[in-house]
PDB file of C-alpha atoms in Angstrom:
ATOM      1  CA  MET A  15      18.192 -32.315 -11.778  1.00 47.00           C
ATOM      2  CA  THR A  16      16.694 -30.913  -8.598  1.00 50.00           C
ATOM      3  CA  PRO A  17      12.957 -31.556  -8.345  1.00 51.00           C
ATOM      4  CA  ALA A  18      10.773 -28.481  -8.176  1.00 48.00           C
ATOM      5  CA  PRO A  19       9.509 -27.619  -4.704  1.00 45.00           C
ATOM      6  CA  PRO A  20       5.911 -28.613  -4.057  1.00 45.00           C
ATOM      7  CA  THR A  21       3.382 -25.914  -4.677  1.00 43.00           C
ATOM      8  CA  ASP A  22       0.325 -25.195  -2.593  1.00 39.00           C
ATOM      9  CA  PRO A  23      -2.840 -26.672  -4.071  1.00 42.00           C
ATOM     10  CA  PRO A  24      -5.199 -24.128  -5.607  1.00 43.00           C
ATOM     11  CA  ASN A  25      -8.053 -22.934  -3.494  1.00 46.00           C
ATOM     12  CA  PRO A  26     -11.110 -25.116  -4.035  1.00 51.00           C
ATOM     13  CA  PRO A  27     -14.095 -23.402  -5.664  1.00 56.00           C
ATOM     14  CA  LEU A  28     -16.699 -22.069  -3.295  1.00 57.00           C
ATOM     15  CA  THR A  29     -19.732 -24.203  -2.743  1.00 68.00           C
ATOM     16  CA  ARG A  30     -23.192 -22.869  -3.501  1.00 68.00           C
ATOM     17  CA  ALA A  31     -23.897 -22.474   0.205  1.00 72.00           C
ATOM     18  CA  ALA A  32     -20.648 -20.528   0.708  1.00 65.00           C
ATOM     19  CA  ARG A  33     -21.474 -18.208  -2.213  1.00 69.00           C
ATOM     20  CA  TRP A  34     -24.918 -17.481  -0.779  1.00 75.00           C
ATOM     21  CA  ARG A  35     -23.436 -16.896   2.667  1.00 72.00           C
ATOM     22  CA  ASN A  36     -20.938 -14.385   1.265  1.00 72.00           C
ATOM     23  CA  ARG A  37     -23.729 -12.578  -0.590  1.00 76.00           C
ATOM     24  CA  VAL A  38     -25.850 -12.371   2.542  1.00 80.00           C
ATOM     25  CA  VAL A  39     -22.926 -10.957   4.515  1.00 76.00           C
ATOM     26  CA  ALA A  40     -22.135  -8.429   1.753  1.00 77.00           C
ATOM     27  CA  VAL A  41     -25.762  -7.267   1.554  1.00 84.00           C
ATOM     28  CA  THR A  42     -26.000  -6.986   5.348  1.00 84.00           C
ATOM     29  CA  VAL A  43     -22.862  -4.847   5.539  1.00 79.00           C
ATOM     30  CA  LEU A  44     -23.955  -2.613   2.644  1.00 82.00           C
ATOM     31  CA  VAL A  45     -27.399  -2.071   4.171  1.00 87.00           C
ATOM     32  CA  ALA A  46     -25.859  -1.261   7.568  1.00 85.00           C
ATOM     33  CA  VAL A  47     -23.539   1.323   5.993  1.00 82.00           C
ATOM     34  CA  TRP A  48     -26.451   2.789   4.000  1.00 86.00           C
ATOM     35  CA  VAL A  49     -28.595   3.210   7.127  1.00 85.00           C
ATOM     36  CA  LEU A  50     -25.690   4.737   9.067  1.00 79.00           C
ATOM     37  CA  LEU A  51     -25.022   7.223   6.278  1.00 79.00           C
ATOM     38  CA  TRP A  52     -28.659   8.357   6.343  1.00 83.00           C
ATOM     39  CA  GLY A  53     -28.583   8.514  10.124  1.00 76.00           C
ATOM     40  CA  HIS A  54     -32.099   7.140  10.626  1.00 78.00           C
ATOM     41  CA  PHE A  55     -33.088   3.528  11.281  1.00 81.00           C
ATOM     42  CA  THR A  56     -36.358   3.344   9.363  1.00 87.00           C
ATOM     43  CA  VAL A  57     -38.129   0.745   7.254  1.00 88.00           C
ATOM     44  CA  ALA A  58     -37.776   2.966   4.174  1.00 88.00           C
ATOM     45  CA  ASN A  59     -34.007   3.248   4.658  1.00 86.00           C
ATOM     46  CA  ILE A  60     -33.676  -0.506   5.112  1.00 90.00           C
ATOM     47  CA  ILE A  61     -35.700  -1.229   1.951  1.00 91.00           C
ATOM     48  CA  SER A  62     -33.803   1.358  -0.092  1.00 91.00           C
ATOM     49  CA  GLY A  63     -30.539  -0.055   1.280  1.00 88.00           C
ATOM     50  CA  LEU A  64     -31.534  -3.536   0.130  1.00 91.00           C
ATOM     51  CA  VAL A  65     -32.316  -2.195  -3.358  1.00 91.00           C
ATOM     52  CA  VAL A  66     -28.997  -0.321  -3.567  1.00 88.00           C
ATOM     53  CA  ALA A  67     -27.066  -3.374  -2.299  1.00 86.00           C
ATOM     54  CA  ALA A  68     -28.754  -5.643  -4.859  1.00 86.00           C
ATOM     55  CA  ILE A  69     -27.940  -3.215  -7.693  1.00 86.00           C
ATOM     56  CA  LEU A  70     -24.303  -2.864  -6.595  1.00 80.00           C
ATOM     57  CA  ILE A  71     -23.801  -6.625  -6.398  1.00 77.00           C
ATOM     58  CA  ALA A  72     -25.567  -7.292  -9.729  1.00 79.00           C
ATOM     59  CA  VAL A  73     -24.293  -4.373 -11.843  1.00 77.00           C
ATOM     60  CA  PHE A  74     -20.826  -3.800 -10.353  1.00 68.00           C
ATOM     61  CA  PRO A  75     -19.508  -7.267  -9.525  1.00 63.00           C
ATOM     62  CA  LEU A  76     -16.253  -7.165  -7.579  1.00 57.00           C
ATOM     63  CA  PRO A  77     -13.809  -9.928  -6.692  1.00 57.00           C
ATOM     64  CA  PRO A  78     -15.483 -11.984  -3.961  1.00 56.00           C
ATOM     65  CA  VAL A  79     -14.593 -11.085  -0.391  1.00 54.00           C
ATOM     66  CA  THR A  80     -14.649 -14.422   1.361  1.00 56.00           C
ATOM     67  CA  PHE A  81     -16.255 -14.438   4.767  1.00 59.00           C
ATOM     68  CA  ALA A  82     -14.294 -17.071   6.671  1.00 62.00           C
ATOM     69  CA  GLY A  83     -15.651 -16.328  10.129  1.00 67.00           C
ATOM     70  CA  ARG A  84     -19.016 -16.545  11.782  1.00 77.00           C
ATOM     71  CA  LEU A  85     -21.326 -14.193  13.635  1.00 79.00           C
ATOM     72  CA  HIS A  86     -20.741 -13.875  17.382  1.00 87.00           C
ATOM     73  CA  PRO A  87     -23.861 -12.320  18.991  1.00 89.00           C
ATOM     74  CA  VAL A  88     -22.110 -11.087  22.150  1.00 92.00           C
ATOM     75  CA  GLY A  89     -19.229  -9.604  20.170  1.00 91.00           C
ATOM     76  CA  MET A  90     -21.674  -8.026  17.709  1.00 90.00           C
ATOM     77  CA  LEU A  91     -23.612  -6.400  20.557  1.00 93.00           C
ATOM     78  CA  ARG A  92     -20.394  -5.132  22.143  1.00 93.00           C
ATOM     79  CA  PHE A  93     -19.286  -3.648  18.818  1.00 93.00           C
ATOM     80  CA  TRP A  94     -22.551  -1.775  18.199  1.00 91.00           C
ATOM     81  CA  VAL A  95     -22.794  -0.428  21.749  1.00 93.00           C
ATOM     82  CA  ARG A  96     -19.252   0.944  21.606  1.00 93.00           C
ATOM     83  CA  PHE A  97     -19.651   2.217  18.032  1.00 91.00           C
ATOM     84  CA  LEU A  98     -22.808   4.195  18.847  1.00 90.00           C
ATOM     85  CA  SER A  99     -21.135   5.546  21.981  1.00 92.00           C
ATOM     86  CA  ASP A 100     -18.130   6.681  19.932  1.00 91.00           C
ATOM     87  CA  LEU A 101     -20.467   8.420  17.477  1.00 88.00           C
ATOM     88  CA  VAL A 102     -22.086  10.466  20.257  1.00 90.00           C
ATOM     89  CA  VAL A 103     -18.816  11.339  21.995  1.00 91.00           C
ATOM     90  CA  ALA A 104     -16.979  12.253  18.772  1.00 89.00           C
ATOM     91  CA  SER A 105     -19.890  14.400  17.556  1.00 88.00           C
ATOM     92  CA  ALA A 106     -19.866  16.340  20.840  1.00 89.00           C
ATOM     93  CA  GLN A 107     -16.091  16.808  20.647  1.00 86.00           C
ATOM     94  CA  ILE A 108     -16.212  18.095  17.059  1.00 86.00           C
ATOM     95  CA  ALA A 109     -19.058  20.472  17.968  1.00 85.00           C
ATOM     96  CA  TRP A 110     -16.994  21.809  20.876  1.00 84.00           C
ATOM     97  CA  LEU A 111     -13.974  22.346  18.595  1.00 82.00           C
ATOM     98  CA  ALA A 112     -16.141  24.229  16.102  1.00 79.00           C
ATOM     99  CA  PHE A 113     -17.397  26.698  18.707  1.00 81.00           C
ATOM    100  CA  ARG A 114     -14.309  26.873  20.920  1.00 77.00           C
ATOM    101  CA  PRO A 115     -12.942  30.426  20.651  1.00 75.00           C
ATOM    102  CA  GLY A 116      -9.281  31.055  19.926  1.00 73.00           C
ATOM    103  CA  HIS A 117      -8.335  27.412  19.432  1.00 71.00           C
ATOM    104  CA  VAL A 118      -6.872  26.069  16.182  1.00 75.00           C
ATOM    105  CA  PRO A 119      -6.907  22.256  16.336  1.00 78.00           C
ATOM    106  CA  ARG A 120      -3.897  20.399  14.987  1.00 84.00           C
ATOM    107  CA  SER A 121      -4.278  17.298  12.886  1.00 87.00           C
ATOM    108  CA  ALA A 122      -2.267  14.206  12.082  1.00 89.00           C
ATOM    109  CA  ILE A 123      -2.013  11.535   9.405  1.00 91.00           C
ATOM    110  CA  ILE A 124      -1.515   8.251  11.209  1.00 92.00           C
ATOM    111  CA  ALA A 125      -0.553   4.902   9.691  1.00 93.00           C
ATOM    112  CA  VAL A 126      -2.047   1.925  11.508  1.00 94.00           C
ATOM    113  CA  PRO A 127      -1.033  -1.611  10.392  1.00 93.00           C
ATOM    114  CA  LEU A 128      -3.890  -3.994  11.142  1.00 93.00           C
ATOM    115  CA  ARG A 129      -3.280  -7.478  12.483  1.00 92.00           C
ATOM    116  CA  VAL A 130      -5.765  -9.250  10.187  1.00 90.00           C
ATOM    117  CA  ASN A 131      -4.905  -8.363   6.602  1.00 88.00           C
ATOM    118  CA  THR A 132      -8.060  -9.297   4.695  1.00 86.00           C
ATOM    119  CA  ASP A 133     -10.172  -7.208   2.342  1.00 82.00           C
ATOM    120  CA  LEU A 134     -13.205  -7.619   4.596  1.00 82.00           C
ATOM    121  CA  ASN A 135     -11.398  -6.499   7.742  1.00 87.00           C
ATOM    122  CA  LEU A 136      -9.756  -3.547   5.966  1.00 89.00           C
ATOM    123  CA  THR A 137     -13.125  -2.459   4.558  1.00 85.00           C
ATOM    124  CA  LEU A 138     -15.108  -2.777   7.779  1.00 87.00           C
ATOM    125  CA  THR A 139     -12.462  -1.079   9.917  1.00 92.00           C
ATOM    126  CA  ALA A 140     -12.086   1.752   7.404  1.00 91.00           C
ATOM    127  CA  GLU A 141     -15.859   2.248   7.152  1.00 86.00           C
ATOM    128  CA  ALA A 142     -16.303   2.297  10.925  1.00 90.00           C
ATOM    129  CA  LEU A 143     -13.500   4.852  11.299  1.00 90.00           C
ATOM    130  CA  SER A 144     -14.825   7.097   8.531  1.00 87.00           C
ATOM    131  CA  LEU A 145     -18.336   7.134  10.000  1.00 85.00           C
ATOM    132  CA  VAL A 146     -17.057   8.503  13.324  1.00 88.00           C
ATOM    133  CA  PRO A 147     -16.620  12.322  13.127  1.00 87.00           C
ATOM    134  CA  GLY A 148     -13.040  13.508  13.339  1.00 89.00           C
ATOM    135  CA  SER A 149     -11.350  10.725  11.376  1.00 90.00           C
ATOM    136  CA  LEU A 150     -11.140  10.066   7.641  1.00 89.00           C
ATOM    137  CA  ILE A 151      -9.464   7.257   5.703  1.00 90.00           C
ATOM    138  CA  LEU A 152      -6.975   8.609   3.166  1.00 91.00           C
ATOM    139  CA  GLU A 153      -5.588   5.316   1.897  1.00 91.00           C
ATOM    140  CA  ALA A 154      -5.731   1.593   2.555  1.00 90.00           C
ATOM    141  CA  ASP A 155      -2.671  -0.467   1.608  1.00 91.00           C
ATOM    142  CA  ARG A 156      -3.814  -4.013   0.824  1.00 86.00           C
ATOM    143  CA  ASP A 157      -0.255  -5.376   0.618  1.00 88.00           C
ATOM    144  CA  THR A 158       0.630  -4.435   4.204  1.00 91.00           C
ATOM    145  CA  GLY A 159      -2.873  -4.189   5.659  1.00 91.00           C
ATOM    146  CA  THR A 160      -2.246  -0.583   6.692  1.00 93.00           C
ATOM    147  CA  LEU A 161      -4.801   2.206   7.047  1.00 94.00           C
ATOM    148  CA  PHE A 162      -3.691   5.823   6.671  1.00 95.00           C
ATOM    149  CA  VAL A 163      -6.079   7.989   8.670  1.00 94.00           C
ATOM    150  CA  HIS A 164      -6.418  11.776   8.883  1.00 92.00           C
ATOM    151  CA  VAL A 165      -7.359  12.677  12.462  1.00 92.00           C
ATOM    152  CA  ILE A 166      -8.357  16.080  13.783  1.00 89.00           C
ATOM    153  CA  ASN A 167      -7.276  17.523  17.140  1.00 83.00           C
ATOM    154  CA  VAL A 168      -4.152  15.405  17.539  1.00 85.00           C
ATOM    155  CA  GLY A 169      -1.169  17.521  18.481  1.00 77.00           C
ATOM    156  CA  SER A 170       1.295  15.234  20.251  1.00 83.00           C
ATOM    157  CA  LEU A 171       2.959  11.849  19.943  1.00 87.00           C
ATOM    158  CA  ASP A 172       0.893  10.662  22.912  1.00 88.00           C
ATOM    159  CA  GLY A 173      -2.257  11.554  20.986  1.00 87.00           C
ATOM    160  CA  VAL A 174      -0.982   9.678  17.931  1.00 89.00           C
ATOM    161  CA  GLU A 175      -0.282   6.574  20.008  1.00 91.00           C
ATOM    162  CA  ARG A 176      -3.651   6.815  21.745  1.00 91.00           C
ATOM    163  CA  PHE A 177      -5.468   6.935  18.397  1.00 93.00           C
ATOM    164  CA  ARG A 178      -3.444   3.998  17.066  1.00 93.00           C
ATOM    165  CA  ARG A 179      -4.485   1.940  20.082  1.00 93.00           C
ATOM    166  CA  ASP A 180      -8.119   2.974  19.544  1.00 93.00           C
ATOM    167  CA  VAL A 181      -7.992   1.732  15.928  1.00 94.00           C
ATOM    168  CA  LEU A 182      -6.529  -1.602  17.035  1.00 94.00           C
ATOM    169  CA  ALA A 183      -9.252  -1.877  19.686  1.00 94.00           C
ATOM    170  CA  LEU A 184     -11.862  -1.214  16.977  1.00 94.00           C
ATOM    171  CA  GLU A 185     -10.323  -3.917  14.796  1.00 94.00           C
ATOM    172  CA  ALA A 186     -10.440  -6.328  17.740  1.00 94.00           C
ATOM    173  CA  ARG A 187     -14.151  -5.608  18.301  1.00 94.00           C
ATOM    174  CA  ILE A 188     -14.886  -6.265  14.627  1.00 93.00           C
ATOM    175  CA  ILE A 189     -12.983  -9.558  14.696  1.00 92.00           C
ATOM    176  CA  GLU A 190     -14.724 -10.561  17.936  1.00 92.00           C
ATOM    177  CA  ALA A 191     -18.048  -9.864  16.206  1.00 91.00           C
ATOM    178  CA  ILE A 192     -17.533 -11.718  12.904  1.00 88.00           C
ATOM    179  CA  GLY A 193     -14.020 -13.192  12.902  1.00 87.00           C
ATOM    180  CA  SER A 194     -12.876 -16.760  12.459  1.00 86.00           C
ATOM    181  CA  ALA A 195     -11.123 -18.735  15.175  1.00 86.00           C
ATOM    182  CA  ASP A 196      -7.749 -18.124  13.492  1.00 88.00           C
ATOM    183  CA  GLU A 197      -8.371 -14.365  13.262  1.00 89.00           C
ATOM    184  CA  LEU A 198      -9.378 -14.253  16.920  1.00 89.00           C
ATOM    185  CA  ARG A 199      -6.154 -16.027  17.879  1.00 90.00           C
ATOM    186  CA  ARG A 200      -4.059 -13.582  15.855  1.00 89.00           C
ATOM    187  CA  VAL A 201      -5.663 -10.544  17.469  1.00 90.00           C
ATOM    188  CA  ARG A 202      -5.467 -11.918  21.012  1.00 87.00           C
ATOM    189  CA  ALA A 203      -1.878 -13.121  20.590  1.00 86.00           C
ATOM    190  CA  ASN A 204      -0.745  -9.658  19.456  1.00 80.00           C
ATOM    191  CA  PRO A 205      -2.890  -7.140  21.379  1.00 74.00           C
ATOM    192  CA  ASP A 206      -0.617  -4.134  20.874  1.00 72.00           C
ATOM    193  CA  PRO A 207       1.759  -4.469  17.908  1.00 67.00           C
ATOM    194  CA  THR A 208       4.434  -1.809  17.629  1.00 61.00           C
ATOM    195  CA  PRO A 209       4.332  -0.120  14.199  1.00 59.00           C
ATOM    196  CA  PRO A 210       7.512  -0.012  12.108  1.00 52.00           C
ATOM    197  CA  ALA A 211       9.424   3.267  12.319  1.00 51.00           C
ATOM    198  CA  ASP A 212       8.539   4.260   8.744  1.00 48.00           C
ATOM    199  CA  LEU A 213       4.793   3.810   9.446  1.00 47.00           C
ATOM    200  CA  GLU A 214       4.549   5.916  12.595  1.00 47.00           C
ATOM    201  CA  GLY A 215       2.104   8.814  12.364  1.00 45.00           C
ATOM    202  CA  ALA A 216       3.409  12.358  12.507  1.00 44.00           C
ATOM    203  CA  ALA A 217       1.394  15.308  13.782  1.00 42.00           C
ATOM    204  CA  THR A 218       1.100  18.265  11.426  1.00 43.00           C
TER     205      THR A 218
END
């Protein structure tokens, strides 16, 4: 009789410190999204964001999203500077499209497989993309770590490829801000993965 192959040991339960760390990270992310949605960094928005985050965590408990990385101050600063810059530039571009006479912008649905397939990375990358005008998340595939994004004013394969590279650059900035050493290695070892043929975006 052939012995059964060894199985991986179950994941050890989280310690109390790890549970509190994950809660702090979840609350911080929820408050940041809340403030960005309101568009004003005020004390009232921060307090209301804390209340909403506490209610969501207490009333609607979800499977824990483990935060395996750590905060990198330089990477965090780089992420926020670029994110705010993208907000301004994208808002100006969308305003120009709205008032540009005689121009009908084309759009595309683009599939972008991420390099770090975790719930936290999928969520943060999708939120950051959705908050920038001109792009909207249609679906996130947890099995493959793929985001399907609707993008306005993309009318060529070069534009599709350029947006795909922008999403991967955004993912890299998020990982450099809060990623683990293993996640950083994965992103840096594969800076520009080529998407499979059946996941390539097509302009419409």
